[in-house]
Short mmCIF file of N, CA, C and O in Angstrom, two decimals:
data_model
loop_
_atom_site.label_atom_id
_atom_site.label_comp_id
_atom_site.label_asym_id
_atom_site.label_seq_id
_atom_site.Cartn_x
_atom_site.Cartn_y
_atom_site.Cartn_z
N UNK A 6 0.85 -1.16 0.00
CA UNK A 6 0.00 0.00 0.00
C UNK A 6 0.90 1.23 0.00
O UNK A 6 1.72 1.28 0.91
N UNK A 7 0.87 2.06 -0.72
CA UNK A 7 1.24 3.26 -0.97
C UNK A 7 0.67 4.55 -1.64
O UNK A 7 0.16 4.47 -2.76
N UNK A 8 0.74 5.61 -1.05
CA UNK A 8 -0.02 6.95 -0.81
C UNK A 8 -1.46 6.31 -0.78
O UNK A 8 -1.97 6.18 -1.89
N UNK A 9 -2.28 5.85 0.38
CA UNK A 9 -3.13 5.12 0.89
C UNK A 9 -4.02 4.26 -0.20
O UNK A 9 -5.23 4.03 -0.10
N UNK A 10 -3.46 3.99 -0.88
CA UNK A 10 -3.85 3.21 -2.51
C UNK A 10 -3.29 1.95 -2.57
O UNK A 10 -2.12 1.85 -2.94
N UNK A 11 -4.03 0.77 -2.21
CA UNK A 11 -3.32 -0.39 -2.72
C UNK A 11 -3.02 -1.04 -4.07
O UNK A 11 -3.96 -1.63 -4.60
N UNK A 12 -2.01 -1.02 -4.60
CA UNK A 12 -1.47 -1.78 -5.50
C UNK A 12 -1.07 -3.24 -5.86
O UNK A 12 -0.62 -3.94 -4.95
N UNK A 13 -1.21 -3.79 -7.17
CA UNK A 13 -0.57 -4.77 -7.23
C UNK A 13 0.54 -5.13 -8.36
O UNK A 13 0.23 -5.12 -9.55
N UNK A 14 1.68 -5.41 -7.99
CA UNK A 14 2.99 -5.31 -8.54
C UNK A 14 3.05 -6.64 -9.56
O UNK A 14 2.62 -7.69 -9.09
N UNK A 15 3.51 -6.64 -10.82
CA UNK A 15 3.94 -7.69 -11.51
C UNK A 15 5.13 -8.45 -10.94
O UNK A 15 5.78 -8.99 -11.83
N UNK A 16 5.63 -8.66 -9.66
CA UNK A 16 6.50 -9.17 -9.55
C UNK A 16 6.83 -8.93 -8.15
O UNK A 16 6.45 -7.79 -7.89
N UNK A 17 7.39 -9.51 -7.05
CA UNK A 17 7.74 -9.90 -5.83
C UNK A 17 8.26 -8.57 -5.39
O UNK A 17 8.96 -8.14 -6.30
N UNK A 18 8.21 -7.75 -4.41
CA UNK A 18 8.62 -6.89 -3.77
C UNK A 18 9.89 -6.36 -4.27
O UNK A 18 10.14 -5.35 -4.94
N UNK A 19 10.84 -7.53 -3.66
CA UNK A 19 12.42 -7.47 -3.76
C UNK A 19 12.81 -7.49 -5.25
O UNK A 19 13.91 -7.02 -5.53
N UNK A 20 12.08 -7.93 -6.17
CA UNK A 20 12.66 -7.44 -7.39
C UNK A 20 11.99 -6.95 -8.63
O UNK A 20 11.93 -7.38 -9.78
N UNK A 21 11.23 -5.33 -7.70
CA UNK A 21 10.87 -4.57 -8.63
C UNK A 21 11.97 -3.53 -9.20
O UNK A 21 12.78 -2.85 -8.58
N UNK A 22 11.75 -3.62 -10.40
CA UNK A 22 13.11 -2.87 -10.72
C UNK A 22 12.79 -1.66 -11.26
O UNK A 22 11.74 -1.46 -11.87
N UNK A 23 13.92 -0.55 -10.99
CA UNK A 23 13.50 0.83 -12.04
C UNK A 23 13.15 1.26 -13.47
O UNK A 23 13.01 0.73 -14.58
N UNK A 24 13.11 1.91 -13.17
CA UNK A 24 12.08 2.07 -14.53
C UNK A 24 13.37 2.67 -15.64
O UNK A 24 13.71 2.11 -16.68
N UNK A 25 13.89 3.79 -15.14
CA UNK A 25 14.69 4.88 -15.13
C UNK A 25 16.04 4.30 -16.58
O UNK A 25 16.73 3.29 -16.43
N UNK A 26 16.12 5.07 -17.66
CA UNK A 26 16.97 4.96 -18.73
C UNK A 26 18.45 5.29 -18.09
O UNK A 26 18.64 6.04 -17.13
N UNK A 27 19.35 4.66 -18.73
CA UNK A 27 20.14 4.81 -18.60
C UNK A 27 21.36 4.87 -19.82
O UNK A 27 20.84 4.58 -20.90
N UNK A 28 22.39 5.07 -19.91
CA UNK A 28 23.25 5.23 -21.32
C UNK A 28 22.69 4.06 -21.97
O UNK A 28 22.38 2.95 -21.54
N UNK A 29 22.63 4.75 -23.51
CA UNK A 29 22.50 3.55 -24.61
C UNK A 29 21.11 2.64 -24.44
O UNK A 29 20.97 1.42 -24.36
N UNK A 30 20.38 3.48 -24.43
CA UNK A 30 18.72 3.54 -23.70
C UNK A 30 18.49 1.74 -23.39
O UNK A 30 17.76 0.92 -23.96
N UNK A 31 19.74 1.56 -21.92
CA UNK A 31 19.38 0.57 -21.34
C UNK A 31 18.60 0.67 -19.99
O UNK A 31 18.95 1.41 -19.07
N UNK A 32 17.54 -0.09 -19.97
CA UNK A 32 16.78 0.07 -18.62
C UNK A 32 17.80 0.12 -17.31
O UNK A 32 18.81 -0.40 -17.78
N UNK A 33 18.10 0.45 -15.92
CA UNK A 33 18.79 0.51 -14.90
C UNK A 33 17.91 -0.64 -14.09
O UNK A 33 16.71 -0.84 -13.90
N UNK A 34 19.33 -1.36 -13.66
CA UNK A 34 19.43 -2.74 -13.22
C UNK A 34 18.97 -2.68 -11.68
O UNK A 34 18.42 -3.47 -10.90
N UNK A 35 19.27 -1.90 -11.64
CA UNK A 35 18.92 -1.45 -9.56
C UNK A 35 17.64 -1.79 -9.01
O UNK A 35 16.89 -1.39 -9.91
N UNK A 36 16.73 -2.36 -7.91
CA UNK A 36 16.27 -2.63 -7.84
C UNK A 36 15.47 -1.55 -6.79
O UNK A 36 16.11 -1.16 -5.81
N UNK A 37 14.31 -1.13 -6.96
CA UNK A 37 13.58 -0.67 -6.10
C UNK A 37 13.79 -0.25 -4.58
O UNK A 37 13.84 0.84 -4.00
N UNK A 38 13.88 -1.61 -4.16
CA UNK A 38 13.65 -1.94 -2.55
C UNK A 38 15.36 -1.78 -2.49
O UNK A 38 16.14 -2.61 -2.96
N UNK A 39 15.67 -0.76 -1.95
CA UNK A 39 17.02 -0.83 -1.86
C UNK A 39 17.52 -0.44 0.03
O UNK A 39 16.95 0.17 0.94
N UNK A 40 18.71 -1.10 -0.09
CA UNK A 40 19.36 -1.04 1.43
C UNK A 40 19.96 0.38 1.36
O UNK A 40 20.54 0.82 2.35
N UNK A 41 19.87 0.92 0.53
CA UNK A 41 20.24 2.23 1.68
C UNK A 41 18.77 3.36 2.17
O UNK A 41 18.71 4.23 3.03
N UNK A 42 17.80 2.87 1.24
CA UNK A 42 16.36 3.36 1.47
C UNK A 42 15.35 2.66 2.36
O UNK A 42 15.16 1.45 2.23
N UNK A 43 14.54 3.56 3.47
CA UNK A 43 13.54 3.36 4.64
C UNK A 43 12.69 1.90 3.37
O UNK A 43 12.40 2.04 2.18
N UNK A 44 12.52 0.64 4.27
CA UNK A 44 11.73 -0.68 4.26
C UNK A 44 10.75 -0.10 4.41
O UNK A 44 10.68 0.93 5.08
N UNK A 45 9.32 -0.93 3.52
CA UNK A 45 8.13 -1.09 4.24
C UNK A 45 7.74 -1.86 4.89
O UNK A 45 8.18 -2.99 4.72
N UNK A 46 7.06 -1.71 5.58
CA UNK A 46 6.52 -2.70 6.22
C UNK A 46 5.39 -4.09 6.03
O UNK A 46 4.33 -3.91 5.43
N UNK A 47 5.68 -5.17 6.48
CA UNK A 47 4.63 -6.15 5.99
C UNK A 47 3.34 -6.53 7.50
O UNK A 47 3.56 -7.00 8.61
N UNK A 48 2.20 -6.13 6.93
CA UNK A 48 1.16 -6.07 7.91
C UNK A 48 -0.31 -7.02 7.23
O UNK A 48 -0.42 -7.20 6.01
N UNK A 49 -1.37 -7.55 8.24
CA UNK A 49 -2.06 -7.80 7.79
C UNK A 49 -3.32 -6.68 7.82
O UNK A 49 -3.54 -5.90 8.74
N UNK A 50 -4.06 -6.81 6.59
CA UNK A 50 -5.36 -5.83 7.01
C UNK A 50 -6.51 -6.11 6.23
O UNK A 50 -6.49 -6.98 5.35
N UNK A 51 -7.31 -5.55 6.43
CA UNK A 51 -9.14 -6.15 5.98
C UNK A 51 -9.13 -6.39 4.73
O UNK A 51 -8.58 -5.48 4.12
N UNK A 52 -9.65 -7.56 3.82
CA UNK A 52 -9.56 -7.57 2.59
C UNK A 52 -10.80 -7.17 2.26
O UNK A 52 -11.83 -7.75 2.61
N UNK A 53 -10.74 -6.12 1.52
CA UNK A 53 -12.27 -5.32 1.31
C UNK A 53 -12.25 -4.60 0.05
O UNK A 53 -11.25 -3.92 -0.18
N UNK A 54 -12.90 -4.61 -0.55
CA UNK A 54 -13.05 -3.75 -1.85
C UNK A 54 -12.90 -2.55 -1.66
O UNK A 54 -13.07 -2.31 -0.47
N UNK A 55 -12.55 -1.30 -2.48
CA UNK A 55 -12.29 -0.07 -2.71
C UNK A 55 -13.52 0.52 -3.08
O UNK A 55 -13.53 1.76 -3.06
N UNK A 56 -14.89 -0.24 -3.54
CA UNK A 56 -16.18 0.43 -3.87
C UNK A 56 -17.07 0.33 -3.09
O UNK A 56 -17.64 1.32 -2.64
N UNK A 57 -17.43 -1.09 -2.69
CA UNK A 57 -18.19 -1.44 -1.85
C UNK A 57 -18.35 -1.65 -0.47
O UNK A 57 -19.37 -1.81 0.20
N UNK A 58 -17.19 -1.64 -0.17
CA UNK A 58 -16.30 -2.10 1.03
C UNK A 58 -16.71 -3.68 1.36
O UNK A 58 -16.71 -4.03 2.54
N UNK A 59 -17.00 -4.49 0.49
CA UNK A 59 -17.32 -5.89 0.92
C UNK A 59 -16.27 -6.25 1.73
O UNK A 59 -15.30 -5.50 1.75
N UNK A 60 -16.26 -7.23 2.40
CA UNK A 60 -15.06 -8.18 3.14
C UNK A 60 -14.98 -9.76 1.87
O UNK A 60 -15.80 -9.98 0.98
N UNK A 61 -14.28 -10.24 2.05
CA UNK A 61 -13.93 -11.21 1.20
C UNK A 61 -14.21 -12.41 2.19
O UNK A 61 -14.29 -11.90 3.30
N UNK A 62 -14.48 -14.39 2.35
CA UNK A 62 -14.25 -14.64 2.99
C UNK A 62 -12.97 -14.67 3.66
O UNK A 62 -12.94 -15.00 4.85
N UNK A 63 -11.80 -14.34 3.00
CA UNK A 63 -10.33 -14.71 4.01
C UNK A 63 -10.38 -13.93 5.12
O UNK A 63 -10.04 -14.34 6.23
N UNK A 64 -10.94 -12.41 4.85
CA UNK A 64 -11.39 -11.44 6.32
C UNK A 64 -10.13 -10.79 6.06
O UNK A 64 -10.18 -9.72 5.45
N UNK A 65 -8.67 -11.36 6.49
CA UNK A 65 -7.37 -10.39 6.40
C UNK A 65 -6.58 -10.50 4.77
O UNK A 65 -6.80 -11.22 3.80
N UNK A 66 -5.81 -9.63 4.99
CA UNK A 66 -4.64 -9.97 3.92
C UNK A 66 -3.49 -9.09 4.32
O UNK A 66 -3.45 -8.17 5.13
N UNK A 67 -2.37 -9.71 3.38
CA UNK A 67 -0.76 -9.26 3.59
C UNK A 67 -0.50 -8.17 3.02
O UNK A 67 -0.72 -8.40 1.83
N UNK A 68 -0.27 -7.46 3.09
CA UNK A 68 0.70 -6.17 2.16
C UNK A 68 1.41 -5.74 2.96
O UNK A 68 1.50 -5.84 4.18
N UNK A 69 2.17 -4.99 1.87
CA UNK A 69 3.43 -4.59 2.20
C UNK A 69 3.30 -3.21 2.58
O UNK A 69 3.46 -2.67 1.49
N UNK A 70 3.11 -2.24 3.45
CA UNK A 70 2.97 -0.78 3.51
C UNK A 70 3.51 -0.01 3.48
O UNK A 70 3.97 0.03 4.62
N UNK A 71 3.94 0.93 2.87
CA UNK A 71 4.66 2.04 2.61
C UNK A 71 4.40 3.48 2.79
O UNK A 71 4.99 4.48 2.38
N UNK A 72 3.05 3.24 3.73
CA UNK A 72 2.29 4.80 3.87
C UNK A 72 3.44 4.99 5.31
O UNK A 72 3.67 6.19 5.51
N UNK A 73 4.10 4.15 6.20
CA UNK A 73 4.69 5.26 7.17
C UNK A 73 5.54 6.05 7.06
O UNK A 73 5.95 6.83 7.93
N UNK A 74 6.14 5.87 5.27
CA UNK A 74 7.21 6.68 4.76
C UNK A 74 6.90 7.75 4.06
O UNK A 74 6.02 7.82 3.20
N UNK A 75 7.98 8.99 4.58
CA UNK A 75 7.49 10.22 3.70
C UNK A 75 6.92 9.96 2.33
O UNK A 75 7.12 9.04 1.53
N UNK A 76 6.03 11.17 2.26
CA UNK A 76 5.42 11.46 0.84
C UNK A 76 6.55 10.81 -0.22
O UNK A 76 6.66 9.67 -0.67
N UNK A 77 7.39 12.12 -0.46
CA UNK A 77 8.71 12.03 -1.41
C UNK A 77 9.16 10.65 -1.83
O UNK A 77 9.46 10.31 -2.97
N UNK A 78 9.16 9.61 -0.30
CA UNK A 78 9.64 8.30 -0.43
C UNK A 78 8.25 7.57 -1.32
O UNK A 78 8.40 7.10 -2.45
N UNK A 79 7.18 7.58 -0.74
CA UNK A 79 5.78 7.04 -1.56
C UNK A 79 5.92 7.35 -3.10
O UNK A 79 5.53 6.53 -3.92
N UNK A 80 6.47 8.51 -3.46
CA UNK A 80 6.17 8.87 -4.67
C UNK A 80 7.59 7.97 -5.24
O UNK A 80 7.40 7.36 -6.29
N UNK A 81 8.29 7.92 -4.92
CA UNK A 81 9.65 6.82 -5.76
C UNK A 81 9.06 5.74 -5.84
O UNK A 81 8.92 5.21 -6.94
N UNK A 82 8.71 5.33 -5.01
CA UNK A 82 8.07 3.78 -5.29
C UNK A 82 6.96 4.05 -6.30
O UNK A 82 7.12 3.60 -7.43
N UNK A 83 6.09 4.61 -6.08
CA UNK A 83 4.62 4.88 -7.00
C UNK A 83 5.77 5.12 -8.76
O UNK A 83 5.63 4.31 -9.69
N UNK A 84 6.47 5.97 -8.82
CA UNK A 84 7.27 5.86 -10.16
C UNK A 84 8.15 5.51 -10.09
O UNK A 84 9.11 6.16 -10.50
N UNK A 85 8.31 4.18 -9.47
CA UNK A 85 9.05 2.75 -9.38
C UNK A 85 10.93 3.04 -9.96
O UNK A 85 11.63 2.45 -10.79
N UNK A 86 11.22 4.36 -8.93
CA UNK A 86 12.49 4.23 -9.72
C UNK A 86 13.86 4.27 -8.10
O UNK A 86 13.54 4.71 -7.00
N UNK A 87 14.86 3.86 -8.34
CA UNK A 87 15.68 3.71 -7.68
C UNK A 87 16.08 4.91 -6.99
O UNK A 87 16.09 6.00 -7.57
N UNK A 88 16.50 4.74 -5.49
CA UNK A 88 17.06 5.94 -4.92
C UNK A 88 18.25 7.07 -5.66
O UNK A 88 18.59 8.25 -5.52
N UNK A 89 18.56 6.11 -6.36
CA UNK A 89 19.37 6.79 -7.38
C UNK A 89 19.22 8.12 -8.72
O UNK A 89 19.84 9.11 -9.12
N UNK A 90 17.68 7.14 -9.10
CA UNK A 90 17.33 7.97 -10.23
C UNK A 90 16.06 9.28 -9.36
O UNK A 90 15.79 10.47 -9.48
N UNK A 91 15.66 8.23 -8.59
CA UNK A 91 14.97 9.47 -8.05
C UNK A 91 15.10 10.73 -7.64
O UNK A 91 14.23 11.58 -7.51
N UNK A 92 16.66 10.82 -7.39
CA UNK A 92 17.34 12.22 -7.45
C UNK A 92 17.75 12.47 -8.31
O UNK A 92 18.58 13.36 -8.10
N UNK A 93 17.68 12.10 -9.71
CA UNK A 93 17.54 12.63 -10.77
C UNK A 93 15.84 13.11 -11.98
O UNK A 93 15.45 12.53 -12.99
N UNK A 94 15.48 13.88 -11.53
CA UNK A 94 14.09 13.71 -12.12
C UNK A 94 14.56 13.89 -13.54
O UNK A 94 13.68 13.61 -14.35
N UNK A 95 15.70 14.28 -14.06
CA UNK A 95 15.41 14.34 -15.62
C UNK A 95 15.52 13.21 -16.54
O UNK A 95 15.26 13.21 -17.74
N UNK A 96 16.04 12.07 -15.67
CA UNK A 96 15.97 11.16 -16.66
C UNK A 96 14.91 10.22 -16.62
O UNK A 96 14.19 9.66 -15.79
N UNK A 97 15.24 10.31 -18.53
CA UNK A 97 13.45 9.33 -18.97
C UNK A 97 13.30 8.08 -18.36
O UNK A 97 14.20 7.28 -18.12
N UNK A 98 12.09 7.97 -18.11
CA UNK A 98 11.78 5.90 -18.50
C UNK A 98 11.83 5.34 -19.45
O UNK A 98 11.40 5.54 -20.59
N UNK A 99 12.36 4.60 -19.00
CA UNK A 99 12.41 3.42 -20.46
C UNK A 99 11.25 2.26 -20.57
O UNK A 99 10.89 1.53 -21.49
N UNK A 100 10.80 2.46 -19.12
CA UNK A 100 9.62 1.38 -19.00
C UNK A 100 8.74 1.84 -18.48
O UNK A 100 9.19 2.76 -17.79
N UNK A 101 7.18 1.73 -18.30
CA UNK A 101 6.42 1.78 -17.66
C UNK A 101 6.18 1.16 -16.05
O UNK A 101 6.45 0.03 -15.63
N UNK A 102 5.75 1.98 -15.53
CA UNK A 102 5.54 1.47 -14.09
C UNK A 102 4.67 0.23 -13.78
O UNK A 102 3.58 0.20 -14.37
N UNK A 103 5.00 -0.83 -12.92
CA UNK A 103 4.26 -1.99 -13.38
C UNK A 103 2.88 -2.24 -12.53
O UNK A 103 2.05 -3.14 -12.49
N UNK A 104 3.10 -0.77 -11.77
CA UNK A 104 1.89 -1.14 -10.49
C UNK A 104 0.80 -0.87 -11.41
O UNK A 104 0.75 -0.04 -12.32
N UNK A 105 -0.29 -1.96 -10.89
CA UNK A 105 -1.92 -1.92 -11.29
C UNK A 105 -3.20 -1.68 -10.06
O UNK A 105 -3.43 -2.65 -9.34
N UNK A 106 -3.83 -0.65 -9.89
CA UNK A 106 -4.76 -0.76 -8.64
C UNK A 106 -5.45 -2.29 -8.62
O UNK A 106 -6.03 -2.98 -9.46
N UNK A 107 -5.03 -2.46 -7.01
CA UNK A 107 -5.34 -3.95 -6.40
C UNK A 107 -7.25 -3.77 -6.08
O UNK A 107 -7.84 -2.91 -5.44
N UNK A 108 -7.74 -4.85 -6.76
CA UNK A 108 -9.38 -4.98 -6.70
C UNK A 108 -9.18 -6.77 -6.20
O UNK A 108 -8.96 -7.70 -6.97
N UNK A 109 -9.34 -6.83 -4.83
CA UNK A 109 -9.69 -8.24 -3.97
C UNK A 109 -10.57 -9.36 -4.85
O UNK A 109 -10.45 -10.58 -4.88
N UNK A 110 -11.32 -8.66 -5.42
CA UNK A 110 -12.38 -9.51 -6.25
C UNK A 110 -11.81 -9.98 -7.60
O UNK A 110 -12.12 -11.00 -8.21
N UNK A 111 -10.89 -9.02 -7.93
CA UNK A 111 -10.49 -9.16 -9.54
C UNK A 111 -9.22 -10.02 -9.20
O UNK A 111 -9.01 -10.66 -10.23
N UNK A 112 -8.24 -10.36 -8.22
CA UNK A 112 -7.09 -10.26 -7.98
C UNK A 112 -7.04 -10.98 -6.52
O UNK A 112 -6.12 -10.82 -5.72
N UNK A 113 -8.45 -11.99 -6.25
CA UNK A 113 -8.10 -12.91 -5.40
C UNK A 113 -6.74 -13.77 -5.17
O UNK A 113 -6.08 -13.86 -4.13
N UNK A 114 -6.50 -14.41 -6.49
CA UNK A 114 -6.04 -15.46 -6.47
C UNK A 114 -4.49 -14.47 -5.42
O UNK A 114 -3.82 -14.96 -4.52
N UNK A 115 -4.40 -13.27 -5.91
CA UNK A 115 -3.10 -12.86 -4.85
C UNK A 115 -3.14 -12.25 -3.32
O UNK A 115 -2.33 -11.45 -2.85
N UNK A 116 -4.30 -12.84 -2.68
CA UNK A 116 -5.12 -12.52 -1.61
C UNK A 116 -4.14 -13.86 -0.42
O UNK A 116 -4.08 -15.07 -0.64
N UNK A 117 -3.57 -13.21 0.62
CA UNK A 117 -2.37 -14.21 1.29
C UNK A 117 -2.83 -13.72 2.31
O UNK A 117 -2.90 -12.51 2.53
N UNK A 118 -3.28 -14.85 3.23
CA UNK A 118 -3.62 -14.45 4.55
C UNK A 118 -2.85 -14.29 5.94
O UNK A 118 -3.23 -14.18 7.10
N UNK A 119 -1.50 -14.30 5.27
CA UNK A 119 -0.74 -14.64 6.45
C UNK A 119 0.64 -13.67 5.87
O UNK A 119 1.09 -13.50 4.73
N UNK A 120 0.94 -13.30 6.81
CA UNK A 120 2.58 -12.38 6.45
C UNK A 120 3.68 -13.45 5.76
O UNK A 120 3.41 -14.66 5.75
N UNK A 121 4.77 -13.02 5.26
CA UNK A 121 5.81 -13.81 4.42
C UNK A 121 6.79 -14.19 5.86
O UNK A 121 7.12 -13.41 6.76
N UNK A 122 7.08 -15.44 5.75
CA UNK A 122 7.80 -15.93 6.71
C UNK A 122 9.48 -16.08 6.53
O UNK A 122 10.31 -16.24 7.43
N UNK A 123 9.71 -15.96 5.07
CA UNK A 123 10.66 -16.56 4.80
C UNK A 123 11.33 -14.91 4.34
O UNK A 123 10.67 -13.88 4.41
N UNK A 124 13.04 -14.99 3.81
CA UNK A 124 13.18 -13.77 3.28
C UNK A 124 14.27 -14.56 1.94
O UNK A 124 15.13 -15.40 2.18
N UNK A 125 13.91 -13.98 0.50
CA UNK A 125 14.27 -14.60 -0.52
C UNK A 125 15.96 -14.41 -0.49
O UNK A 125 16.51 -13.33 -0.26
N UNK A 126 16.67 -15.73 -0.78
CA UNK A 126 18.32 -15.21 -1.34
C UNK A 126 18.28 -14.68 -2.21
O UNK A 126 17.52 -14.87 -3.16
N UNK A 127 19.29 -13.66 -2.05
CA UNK A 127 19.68 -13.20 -3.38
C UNK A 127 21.40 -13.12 -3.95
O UNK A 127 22.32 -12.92 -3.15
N UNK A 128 21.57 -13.26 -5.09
CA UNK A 128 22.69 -13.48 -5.38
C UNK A 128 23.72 -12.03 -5.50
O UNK A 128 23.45 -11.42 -6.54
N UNK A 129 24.31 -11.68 -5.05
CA UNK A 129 25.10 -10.59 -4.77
C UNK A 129 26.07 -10.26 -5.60
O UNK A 129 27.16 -10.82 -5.55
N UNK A 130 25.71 -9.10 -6.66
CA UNK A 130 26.78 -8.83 -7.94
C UNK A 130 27.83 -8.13 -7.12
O UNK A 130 27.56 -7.61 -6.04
N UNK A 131 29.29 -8.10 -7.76
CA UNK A 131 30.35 -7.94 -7.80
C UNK A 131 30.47 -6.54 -8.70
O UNK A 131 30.11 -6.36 -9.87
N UNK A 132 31.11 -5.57 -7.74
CA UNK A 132 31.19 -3.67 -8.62
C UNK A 132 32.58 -3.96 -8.90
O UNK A 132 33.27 -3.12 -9.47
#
C-alpha cells in the first residue's frame, strides 16, 4: 500500500526494478527496494473492496505498507524508480511502471492471509 492506494505489482517486492533509462537507452538494473532506502513494512489488514467495502471470505490480507514513509519516499516507489534515479528527475523511463490498482475480487487469487515468513536469497553482484 502506498499513498493510501493499494497496489498490485507484476513481480515480488524485492525485485521490482527501475524504470529509469540509462546510457545507450538501457533500462537501470537497480532494484527498487534498496538497502540504503527506509523498508516497508509487511502487515495484515481487511480484505475489502475499494467500492463497496465488501469483506472477502479470508477477512485479512498481507501487504506490504509504505504509507509510514514520507510522501517524497511514496512517490519513488509509486514511479518505481531507484534511490538513485529518483534524485535525478530528468531522466526518462524506459519502461512503464508496473503497479496496477489492487481490486480483492479481480485479484483474489493474490489474496495471502498470512505475512511472508521466509526472506528470498539473493545473489550478490560484484562492482
Amino acid at each position: 500500500m502506498l499513498l493510501h492506494t493499494r497496489y498490485l505489482a507484476g513481480r515480488p517486492v524485492d525485485t521490482i526494478q527501475c524504470v529509469a533509462q540509462i546510457r545507450r537507452r538501457h533500462r537501470c538494473t537497480r532494484p527498487v527496494l534498496s538497502p540504503s532506502a527506509p523498508p516497508g513494512t509487511w502487515t495484515l489488514v481487511p480484505a475489502t473492496t475499494g467500492r463497496r467495502q465488501l469483506t472477502l471470505p479470508e477477512g485479512l490480507m498481507a501487504v506490504y505498507g509504505l504509507t509510514h514513509l514520507t510522501y517524497a519516499e511514496q512517490l519513488r516507489w509509486r514511479h518505481q524508480r531507484c534511490p538513485h534515479h529518483a534524485a535525478a528527475p530528468g531522466a526518462a523511463d524506459l519502461a512503464l511502471a508496473e503497479w496496477e490498482p489492487f481490486d480483492p475480487l479481480l485479484h483474489h487469487q493474490h489474496v495471502h492471509t498470512r505475512l511472508p515468513t521466509t526472506i528470498r536469497n539473493h545473489r550478490r553482484r560484484r562492482v
